[in-house]
XYZ file of C-alpha atoms in Angstrom:
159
model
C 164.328 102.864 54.916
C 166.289 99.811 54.313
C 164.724 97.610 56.767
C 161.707 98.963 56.610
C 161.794 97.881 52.579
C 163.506 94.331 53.712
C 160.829 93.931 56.279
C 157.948 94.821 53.615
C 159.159 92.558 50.941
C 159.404 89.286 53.363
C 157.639 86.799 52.696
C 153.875 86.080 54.625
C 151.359 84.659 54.295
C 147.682 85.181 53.736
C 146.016 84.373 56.502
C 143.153 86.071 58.818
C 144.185 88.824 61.603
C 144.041 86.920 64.282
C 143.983 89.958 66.666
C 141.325 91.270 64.443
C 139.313 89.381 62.387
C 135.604 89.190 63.413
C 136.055 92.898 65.023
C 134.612 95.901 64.426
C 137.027 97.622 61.903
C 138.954 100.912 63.168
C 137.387 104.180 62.530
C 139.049 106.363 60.646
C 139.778 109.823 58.903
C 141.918 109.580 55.616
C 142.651 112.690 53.232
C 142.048 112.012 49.993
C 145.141 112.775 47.182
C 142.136 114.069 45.460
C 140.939 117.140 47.678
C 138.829 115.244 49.873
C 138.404 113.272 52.955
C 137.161 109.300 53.354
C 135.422 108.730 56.913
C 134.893 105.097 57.781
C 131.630 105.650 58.724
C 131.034 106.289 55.158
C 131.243 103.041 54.171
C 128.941 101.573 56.093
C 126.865 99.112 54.520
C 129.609 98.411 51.825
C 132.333 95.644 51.434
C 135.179 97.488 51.694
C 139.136 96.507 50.479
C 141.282 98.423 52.417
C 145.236 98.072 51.026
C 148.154 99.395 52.860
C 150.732 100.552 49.537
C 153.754 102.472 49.086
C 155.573 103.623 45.823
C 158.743 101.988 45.853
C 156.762 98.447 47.262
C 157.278 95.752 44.209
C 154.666 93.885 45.128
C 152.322 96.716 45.532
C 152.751 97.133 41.561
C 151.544 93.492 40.872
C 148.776 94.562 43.235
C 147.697 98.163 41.519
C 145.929 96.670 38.345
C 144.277 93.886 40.457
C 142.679 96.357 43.094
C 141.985 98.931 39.788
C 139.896 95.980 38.371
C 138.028 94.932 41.308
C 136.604 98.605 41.827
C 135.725 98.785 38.013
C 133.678 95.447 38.308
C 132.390 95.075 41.939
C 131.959 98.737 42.874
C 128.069 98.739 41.626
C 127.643 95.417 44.231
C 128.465 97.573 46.907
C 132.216 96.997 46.741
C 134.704 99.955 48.265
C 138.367 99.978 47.624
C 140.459 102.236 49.850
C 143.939 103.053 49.158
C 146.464 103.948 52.019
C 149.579 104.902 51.524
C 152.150 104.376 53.943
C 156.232 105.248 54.547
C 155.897 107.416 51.337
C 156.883 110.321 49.502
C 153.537 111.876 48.353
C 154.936 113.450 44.896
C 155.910 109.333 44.318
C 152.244 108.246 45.222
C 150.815 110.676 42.809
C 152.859 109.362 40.590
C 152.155 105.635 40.746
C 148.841 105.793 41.303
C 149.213 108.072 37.693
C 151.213 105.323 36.308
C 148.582 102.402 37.270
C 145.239 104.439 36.817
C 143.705 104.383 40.084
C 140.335 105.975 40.232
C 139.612 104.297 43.740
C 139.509 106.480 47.170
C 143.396 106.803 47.937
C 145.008 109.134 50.605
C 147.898 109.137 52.304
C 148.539 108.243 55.961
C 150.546 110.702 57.094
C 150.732 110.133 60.498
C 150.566 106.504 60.727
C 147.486 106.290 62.610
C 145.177 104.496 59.886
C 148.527 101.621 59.747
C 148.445 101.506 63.508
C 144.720 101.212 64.157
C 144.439 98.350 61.872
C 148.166 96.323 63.143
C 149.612 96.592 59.791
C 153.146 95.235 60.363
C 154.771 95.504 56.591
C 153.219 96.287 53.206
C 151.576 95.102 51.224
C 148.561 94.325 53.235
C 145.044 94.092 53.113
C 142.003 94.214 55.048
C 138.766 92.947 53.737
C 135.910 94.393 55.615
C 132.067 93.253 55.820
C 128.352 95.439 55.496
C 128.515 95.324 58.873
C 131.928 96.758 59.943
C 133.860 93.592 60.719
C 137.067 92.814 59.496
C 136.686 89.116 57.619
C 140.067 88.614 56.359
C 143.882 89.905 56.088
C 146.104 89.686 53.209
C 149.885 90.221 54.793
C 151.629 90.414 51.484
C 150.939 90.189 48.193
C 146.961 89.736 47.051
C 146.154 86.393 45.915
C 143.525 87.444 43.616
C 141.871 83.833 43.514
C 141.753 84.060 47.159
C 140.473 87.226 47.158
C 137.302 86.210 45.111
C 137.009 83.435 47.245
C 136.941 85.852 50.581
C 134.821 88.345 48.666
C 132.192 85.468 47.149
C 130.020 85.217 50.476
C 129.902 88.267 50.757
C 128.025 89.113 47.363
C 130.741 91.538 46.336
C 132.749 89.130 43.742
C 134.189 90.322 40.053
């Protein structure tokens, strides 16, 4: 656990997925804390925000409000945020995303398979995904939310 925090809280850059960006993003099954279940193929059509988070990440607490207030103000433009949680306790992600107010879809990854489909090597991260499927950018670390707008202006989706 404590490497796996050490290795999280590094620092990174934000930079695209060079593996990834410009390809079809992976499909994918994710319960929902909530009772249900979020199929990529859902969201189809959408921008979507997909953020890698755990509990006991710091920076994923500078990140909570941020992602909160970009599904409050973009989500009628056609803007999905999807939260994953990874390496977590799931009685601790109930509780932060209690703490923080999240309304957006946000299930845990119990298996790992979401994190592994999409290369996620520490957390935070985050994928920004286009109408079309394609993976546009990668956030390894903390969100930038200046970048962020600037990723998410061409696509129409901007707070």
């Amino acid at each position: 656990m404590i490497v796996a925090f050490a290795y999280a809280m590094r620092p990174r850059a934000t930079t695209p997925a060079p593996s990834l960006a410009g390809r079809p993003a992976p499909a994918f099954v994710l319960p929902l804390f909530d009772g249900g279940v979020l199929s990529s193929g859902e969201l189809r059509g959408n921008v979507v925000v997909v953020n890698f988070w755990a509990s006991w990440c710091v920076p994923c607490r500078d990140e909570a409000p941020i992602l909160q207030a970009l599904w409050q103000s973009a989500r009628r433009a056609g803007l999905v945020v999807v939260g994953v949680n990874v390496w977590d306790r799931e009685a601790d992600a109930r509780a932060f995303m209690r703490h923080y107010g999240l309304t957006f879809p946000t299930g845990p990854d119990r298996d790992g398979r979401v994190a592994v489909a999409f290369g996620v090597r520490g957390i935070p991260e985050t994928f920004v995904v286009d109408r079309a499927g394609r993976i546009v950018h990668r956030f390894a670390g903390p969100l930038d939310p200046a970048r962020l707008r600037e990723v998410l202006d061409p696509l129409g989706v901007a707070p």
